[in-house]
Short mmCIF file of C-alpha atoms in Angstrom, two decimals:
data_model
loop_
_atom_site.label_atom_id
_atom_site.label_comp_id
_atom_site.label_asym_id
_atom_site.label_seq_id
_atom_site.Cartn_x
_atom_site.Cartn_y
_atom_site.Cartn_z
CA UNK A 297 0.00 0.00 0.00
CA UNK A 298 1.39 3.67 -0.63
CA UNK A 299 2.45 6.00 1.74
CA UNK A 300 0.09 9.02 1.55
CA UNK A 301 1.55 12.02 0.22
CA UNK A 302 1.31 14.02 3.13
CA UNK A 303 1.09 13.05 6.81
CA UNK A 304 -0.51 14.40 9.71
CA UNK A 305 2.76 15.54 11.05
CA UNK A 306 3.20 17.23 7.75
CA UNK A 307 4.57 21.17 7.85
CA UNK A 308 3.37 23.28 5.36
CA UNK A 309 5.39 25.45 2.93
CA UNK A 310 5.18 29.15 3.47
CA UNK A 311 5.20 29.72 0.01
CA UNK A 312 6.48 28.34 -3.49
CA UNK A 313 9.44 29.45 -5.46
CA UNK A 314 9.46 29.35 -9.32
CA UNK A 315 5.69 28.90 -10.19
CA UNK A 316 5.36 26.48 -7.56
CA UNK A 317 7.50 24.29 -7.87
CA UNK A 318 10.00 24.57 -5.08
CA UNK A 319 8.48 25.00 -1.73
CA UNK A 320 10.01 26.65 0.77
CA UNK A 321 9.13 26.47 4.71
CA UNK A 322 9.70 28.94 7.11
CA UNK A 323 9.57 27.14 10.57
CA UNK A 324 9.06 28.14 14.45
CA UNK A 325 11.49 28.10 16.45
CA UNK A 326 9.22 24.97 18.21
CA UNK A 327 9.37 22.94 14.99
CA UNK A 328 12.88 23.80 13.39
CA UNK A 329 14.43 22.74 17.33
CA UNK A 330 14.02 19.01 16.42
CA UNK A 331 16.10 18.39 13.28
CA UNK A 332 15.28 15.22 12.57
CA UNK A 333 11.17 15.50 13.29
CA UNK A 334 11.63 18.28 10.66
CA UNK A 335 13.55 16.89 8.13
CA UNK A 336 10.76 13.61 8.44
CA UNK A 337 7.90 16.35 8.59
CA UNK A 338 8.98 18.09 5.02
CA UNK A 339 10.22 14.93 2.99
CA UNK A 340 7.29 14.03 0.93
CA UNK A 341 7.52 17.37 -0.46
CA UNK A 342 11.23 17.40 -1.36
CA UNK A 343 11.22 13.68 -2.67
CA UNK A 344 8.94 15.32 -5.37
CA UNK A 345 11.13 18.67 -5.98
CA UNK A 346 13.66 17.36 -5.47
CA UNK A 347 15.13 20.61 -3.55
CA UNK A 348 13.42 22.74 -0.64
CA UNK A 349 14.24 26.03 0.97
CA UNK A 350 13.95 26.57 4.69
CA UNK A 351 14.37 30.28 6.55
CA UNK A 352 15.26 30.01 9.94
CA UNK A 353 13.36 31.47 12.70
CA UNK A 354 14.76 34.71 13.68
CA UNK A 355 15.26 33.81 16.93
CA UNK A 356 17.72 31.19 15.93
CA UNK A 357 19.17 33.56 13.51
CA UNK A 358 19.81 35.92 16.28
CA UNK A 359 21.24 33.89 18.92
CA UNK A 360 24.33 32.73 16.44
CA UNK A 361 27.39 33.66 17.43
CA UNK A 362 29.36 36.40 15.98
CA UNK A 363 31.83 35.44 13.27
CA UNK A 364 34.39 38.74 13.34
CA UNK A 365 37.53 36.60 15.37
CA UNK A 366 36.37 33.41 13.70
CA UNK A 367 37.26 34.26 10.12
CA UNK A 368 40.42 36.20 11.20
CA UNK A 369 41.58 32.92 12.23
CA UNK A 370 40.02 30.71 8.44
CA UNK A 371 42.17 31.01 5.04
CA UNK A 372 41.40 30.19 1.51
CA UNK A 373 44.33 27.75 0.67
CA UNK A 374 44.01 27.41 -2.78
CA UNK A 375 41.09 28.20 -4.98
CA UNK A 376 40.38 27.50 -8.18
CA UNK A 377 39.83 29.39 -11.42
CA UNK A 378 36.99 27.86 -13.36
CA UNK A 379 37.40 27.96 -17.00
CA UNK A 380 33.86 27.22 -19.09
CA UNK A 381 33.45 26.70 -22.75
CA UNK A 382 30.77 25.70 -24.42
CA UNK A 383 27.36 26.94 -25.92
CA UNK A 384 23.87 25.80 -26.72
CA UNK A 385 23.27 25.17 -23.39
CA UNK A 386 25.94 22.73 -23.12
CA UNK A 387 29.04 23.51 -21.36
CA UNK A 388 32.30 21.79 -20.45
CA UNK A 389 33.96 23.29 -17.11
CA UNK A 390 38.36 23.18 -16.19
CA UNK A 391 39.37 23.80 -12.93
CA UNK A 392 42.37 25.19 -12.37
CA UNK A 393 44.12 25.01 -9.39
CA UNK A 394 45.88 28.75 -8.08
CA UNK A 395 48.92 28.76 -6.40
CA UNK A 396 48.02 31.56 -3.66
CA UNK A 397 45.68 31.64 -0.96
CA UNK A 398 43.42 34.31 0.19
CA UNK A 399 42.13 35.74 4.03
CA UNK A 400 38.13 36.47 3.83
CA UNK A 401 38.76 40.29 3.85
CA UNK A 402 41.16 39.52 0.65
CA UNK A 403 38.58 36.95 -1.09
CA UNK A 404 36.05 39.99 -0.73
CA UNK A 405 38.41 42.46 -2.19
CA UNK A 406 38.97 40.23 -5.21
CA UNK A 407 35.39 40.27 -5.44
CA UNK A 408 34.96 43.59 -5.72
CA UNK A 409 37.25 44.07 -8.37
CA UNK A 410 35.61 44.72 -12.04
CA UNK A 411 36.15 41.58 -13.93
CA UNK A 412 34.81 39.98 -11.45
CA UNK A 413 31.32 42.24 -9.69
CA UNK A 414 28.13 41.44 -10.80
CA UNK A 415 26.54 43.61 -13.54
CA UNK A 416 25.02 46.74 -11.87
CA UNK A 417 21.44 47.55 -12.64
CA UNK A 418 20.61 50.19 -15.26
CA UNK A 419 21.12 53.55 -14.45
CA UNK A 420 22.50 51.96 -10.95
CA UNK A 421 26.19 54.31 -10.18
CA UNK A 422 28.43 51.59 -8.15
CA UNK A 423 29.61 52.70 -4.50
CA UNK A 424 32.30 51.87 -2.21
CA UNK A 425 31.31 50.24 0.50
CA UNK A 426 30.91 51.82 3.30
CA UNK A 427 33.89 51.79 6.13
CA UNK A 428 32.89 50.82 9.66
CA UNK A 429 34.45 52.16 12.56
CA UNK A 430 36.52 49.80 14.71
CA UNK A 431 38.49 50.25 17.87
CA UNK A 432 42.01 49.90 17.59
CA UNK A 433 43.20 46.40 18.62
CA UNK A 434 46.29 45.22 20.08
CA UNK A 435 48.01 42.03 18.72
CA UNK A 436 50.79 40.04 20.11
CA UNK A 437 52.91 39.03 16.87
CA UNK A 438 55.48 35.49 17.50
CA UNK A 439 59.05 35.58 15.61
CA UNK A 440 57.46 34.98 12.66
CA UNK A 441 55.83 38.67 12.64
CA UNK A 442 52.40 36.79 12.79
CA UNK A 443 50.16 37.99 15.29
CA UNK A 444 47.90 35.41 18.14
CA UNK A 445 45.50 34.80 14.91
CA UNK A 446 48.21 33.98 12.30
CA UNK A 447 48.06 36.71 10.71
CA UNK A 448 50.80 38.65 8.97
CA UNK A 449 51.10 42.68 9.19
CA UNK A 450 50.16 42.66 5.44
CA UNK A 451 46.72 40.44 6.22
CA UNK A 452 45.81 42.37 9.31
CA UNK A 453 45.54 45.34 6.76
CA UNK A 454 42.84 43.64 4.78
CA UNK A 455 40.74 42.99 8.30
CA UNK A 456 40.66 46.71 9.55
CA UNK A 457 37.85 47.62 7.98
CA UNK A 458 36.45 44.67 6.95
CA UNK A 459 32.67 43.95 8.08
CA UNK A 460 31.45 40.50 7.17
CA UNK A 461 27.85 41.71 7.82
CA UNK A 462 27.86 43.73 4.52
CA UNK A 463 24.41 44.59 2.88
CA UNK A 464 23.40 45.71 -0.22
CA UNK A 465 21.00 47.68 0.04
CA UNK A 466 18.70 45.50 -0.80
CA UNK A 467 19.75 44.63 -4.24
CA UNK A 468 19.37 41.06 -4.42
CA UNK A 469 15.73 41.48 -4.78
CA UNK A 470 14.04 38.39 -6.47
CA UNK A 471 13.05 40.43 -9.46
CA UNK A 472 17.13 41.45 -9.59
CA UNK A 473 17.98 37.79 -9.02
CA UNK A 474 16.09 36.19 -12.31
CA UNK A 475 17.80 39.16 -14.21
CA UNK A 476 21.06 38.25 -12.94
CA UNK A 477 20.38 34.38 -13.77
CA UNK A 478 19.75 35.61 -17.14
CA UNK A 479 22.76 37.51 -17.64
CA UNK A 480 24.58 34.41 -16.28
CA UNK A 481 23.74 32.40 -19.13
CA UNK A 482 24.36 34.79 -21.76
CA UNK A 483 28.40 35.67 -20.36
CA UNK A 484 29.00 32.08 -19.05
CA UNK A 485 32.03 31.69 -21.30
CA UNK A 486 33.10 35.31 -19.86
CA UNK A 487 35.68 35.79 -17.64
CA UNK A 488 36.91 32.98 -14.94
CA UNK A 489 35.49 33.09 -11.51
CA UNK A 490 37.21 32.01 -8.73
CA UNK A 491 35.71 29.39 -6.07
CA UNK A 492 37.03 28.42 -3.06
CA UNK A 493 35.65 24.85 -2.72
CA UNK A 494 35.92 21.83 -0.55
CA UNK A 495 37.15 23.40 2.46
CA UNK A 496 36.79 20.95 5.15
CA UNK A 497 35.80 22.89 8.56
CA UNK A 498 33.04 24.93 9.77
CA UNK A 499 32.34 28.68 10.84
CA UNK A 500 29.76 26.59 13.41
CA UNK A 501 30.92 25.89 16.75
CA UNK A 502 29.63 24.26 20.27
CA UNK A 503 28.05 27.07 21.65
CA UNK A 504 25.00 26.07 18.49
CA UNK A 505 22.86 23.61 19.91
CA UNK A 506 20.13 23.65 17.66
CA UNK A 507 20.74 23.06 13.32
CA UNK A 508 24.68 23.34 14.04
CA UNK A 509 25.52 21.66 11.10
CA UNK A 510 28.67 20.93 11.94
CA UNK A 511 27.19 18.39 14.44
CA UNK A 512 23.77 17.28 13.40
CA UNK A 513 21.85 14.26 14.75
CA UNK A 514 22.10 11.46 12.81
CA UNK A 515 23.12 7.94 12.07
CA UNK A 516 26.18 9.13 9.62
CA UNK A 517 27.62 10.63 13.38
CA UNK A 518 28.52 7.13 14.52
CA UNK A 519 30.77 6.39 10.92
CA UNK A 520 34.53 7.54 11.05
CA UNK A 521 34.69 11.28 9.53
CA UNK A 522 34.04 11.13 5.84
CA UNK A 523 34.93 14.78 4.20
CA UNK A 524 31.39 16.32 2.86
CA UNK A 525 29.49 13.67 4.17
CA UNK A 526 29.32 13.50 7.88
CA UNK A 527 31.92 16.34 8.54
CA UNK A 528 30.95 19.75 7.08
CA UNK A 529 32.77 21.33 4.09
CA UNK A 530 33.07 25.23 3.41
CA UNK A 531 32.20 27.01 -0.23
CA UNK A 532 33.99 30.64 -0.87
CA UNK A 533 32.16 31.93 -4.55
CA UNK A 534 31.71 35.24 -6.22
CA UNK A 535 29.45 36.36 -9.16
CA UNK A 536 29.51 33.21 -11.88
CA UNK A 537 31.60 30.63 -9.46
CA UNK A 538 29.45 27.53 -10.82
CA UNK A 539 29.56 24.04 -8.99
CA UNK A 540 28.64 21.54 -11.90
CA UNK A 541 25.52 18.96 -11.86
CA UNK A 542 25.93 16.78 -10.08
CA UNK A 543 23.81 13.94 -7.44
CA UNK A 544 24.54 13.56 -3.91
CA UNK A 545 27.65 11.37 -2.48
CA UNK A 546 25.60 8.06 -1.79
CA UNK A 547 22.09 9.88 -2.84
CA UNK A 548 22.43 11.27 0.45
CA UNK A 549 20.34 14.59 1.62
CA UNK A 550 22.58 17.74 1.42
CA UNK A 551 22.15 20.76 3.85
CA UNK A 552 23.56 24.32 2.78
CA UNK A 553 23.46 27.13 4.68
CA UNK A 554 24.76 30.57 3.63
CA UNK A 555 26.53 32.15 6.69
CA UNK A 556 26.98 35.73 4.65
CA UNK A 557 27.25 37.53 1.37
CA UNK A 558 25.25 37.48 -1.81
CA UNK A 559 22.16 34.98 -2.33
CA UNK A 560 23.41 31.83 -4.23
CA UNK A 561 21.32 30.05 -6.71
CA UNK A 562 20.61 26.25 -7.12
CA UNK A 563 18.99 24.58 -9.56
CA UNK A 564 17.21 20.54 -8.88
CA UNK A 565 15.70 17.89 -11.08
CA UNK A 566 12.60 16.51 -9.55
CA UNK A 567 12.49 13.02 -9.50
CA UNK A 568 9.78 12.49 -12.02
CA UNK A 569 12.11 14.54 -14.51
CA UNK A 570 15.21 12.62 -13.56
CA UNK A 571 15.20 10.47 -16.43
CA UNK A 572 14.39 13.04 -19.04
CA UNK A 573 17.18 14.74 -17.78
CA UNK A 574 19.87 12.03 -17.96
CA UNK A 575 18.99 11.43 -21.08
CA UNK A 576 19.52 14.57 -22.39
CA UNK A 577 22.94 15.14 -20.64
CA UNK A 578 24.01 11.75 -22.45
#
């Protein structure tokens, strides 16, 4: 006999994204506290999207701790550039590996820099962002001139003024967003992003009881540590950084959560398209 489609226990989705076809939940604190009664309580309706959306209660959102001395301390070891070429809607991506890593403050910087920004809106003038006032800090540097973070003189330059709670001013709007996935498209081949991927380690830490995902609740927690799987990995992108299509290690579930920056954009193949799509990409 078949499951029904939706249980009692069922949560409902807030709303839909993209004409209804990815839903997209936005839980109370009481029913996002339980991970895995949540997960359970929204599955029928990603087995059928194949992707869902959930905002987090602002309470949670609130009570995380701040990230300023944590990503003082996290480096970029070595990115790669990602070279596409293709057209028709069917692309071939090369990664190339760069020799140089990068602090947060310096990923942002590159960033910023005009091959690789995102195209401003029409008649939109681009602005510095704005500097933020910071006391002045003491540091107590080793031999090596780096100071108790590991920083050199050089990187603590990039930090003092450096905000990772930047906003936009509210550009990432969703009518600004489908724009910008059209543009995508048409300069794919344009320019080579940079993407700092696979970074095992997590800007989570103990003090996050609830949805750390560094440490959720589940039976992957009792396996050895298996990078991306059951220990968490870190993504560093910018405008056009692309991550390829791909399925799940083991057709496993996949959480992402954006800790800052720009909105990111993910595409899914519902399962009742799934073969209609492989056999197109063969």
């Amino acid at each position: 006999m078949a499951e029904p489609l939706l249980s009692a226990d069922s949560i409902q989705p807030d709303h839909y994204w993209d004409d209804g076809r990815v839903p997209v939940f936005k839980p109370t604190m009481s029913q996002f506290s339980n991970f895995r009664k949540f997960v359970l309580s929204i599955r029928e309706f990603g087995m059928l999207s194949g992707i869902v959306k959930v905002i987090p209660p602002e309470e949670w959102v609130h009570n995380l701790p701040p990230l300023d001395q944590k990503i003082q301390t996290f480096k970029l070891g070595a990115p790669i550039e990602q070279c596409i070429a293709g057209s028709n809607g069917a692309y071939r991506q090369m990664n190339l590996e760069k020799r140089r890593g990068y602090t947060i403050a310096g990923w942002r910087k590159i960033c910023e820099t005009s091959d690789h920004l995102p195209p401003a809106k029409r008649g939109e003038r681009r602005k510095t962002l704005p500097k933020t006032e910071k006391k002045k800090e003491k540091y107590a540097s080793d031999k090596s001139g780096r100071d108790s973070f590991g920083l050199t003189a050089a990187e603590r330059e990039e930090f003092k003024d450096f905000d990772y709670r930047f906003e936009e001013g509210g550009m990432f709007t969703d009518e600004r967003c489908k724009d910008m996935e059209k543009i995508y498209w048409k300069t794919l081949t344009y320019n080579s992003p940079l993407y700092g991927a696979d970074l095992l380690g997590s800007l989570f830490d103990d003090t996050t009881k609830v949805w750390n995902v560094a440490r959720l609740p589940n039976l992957l927690s009792k396996l050895p540590p298996i990078a991306g799987v059951n220990s968490a990995y870190l993504y560093f992108g910018m405008w056009k950084a692309t991550f390829s299509w791909h399925v799940e290690d083991m057709d496993l579930y996949s959480i992402n959560y954006i800790h800052f920056g720009a909105p990111k954009f993910w595409y899914s193949i519902s399962q009742p398209d799934r073969h209609k799509f492989e056999r197109v990409m063969r």
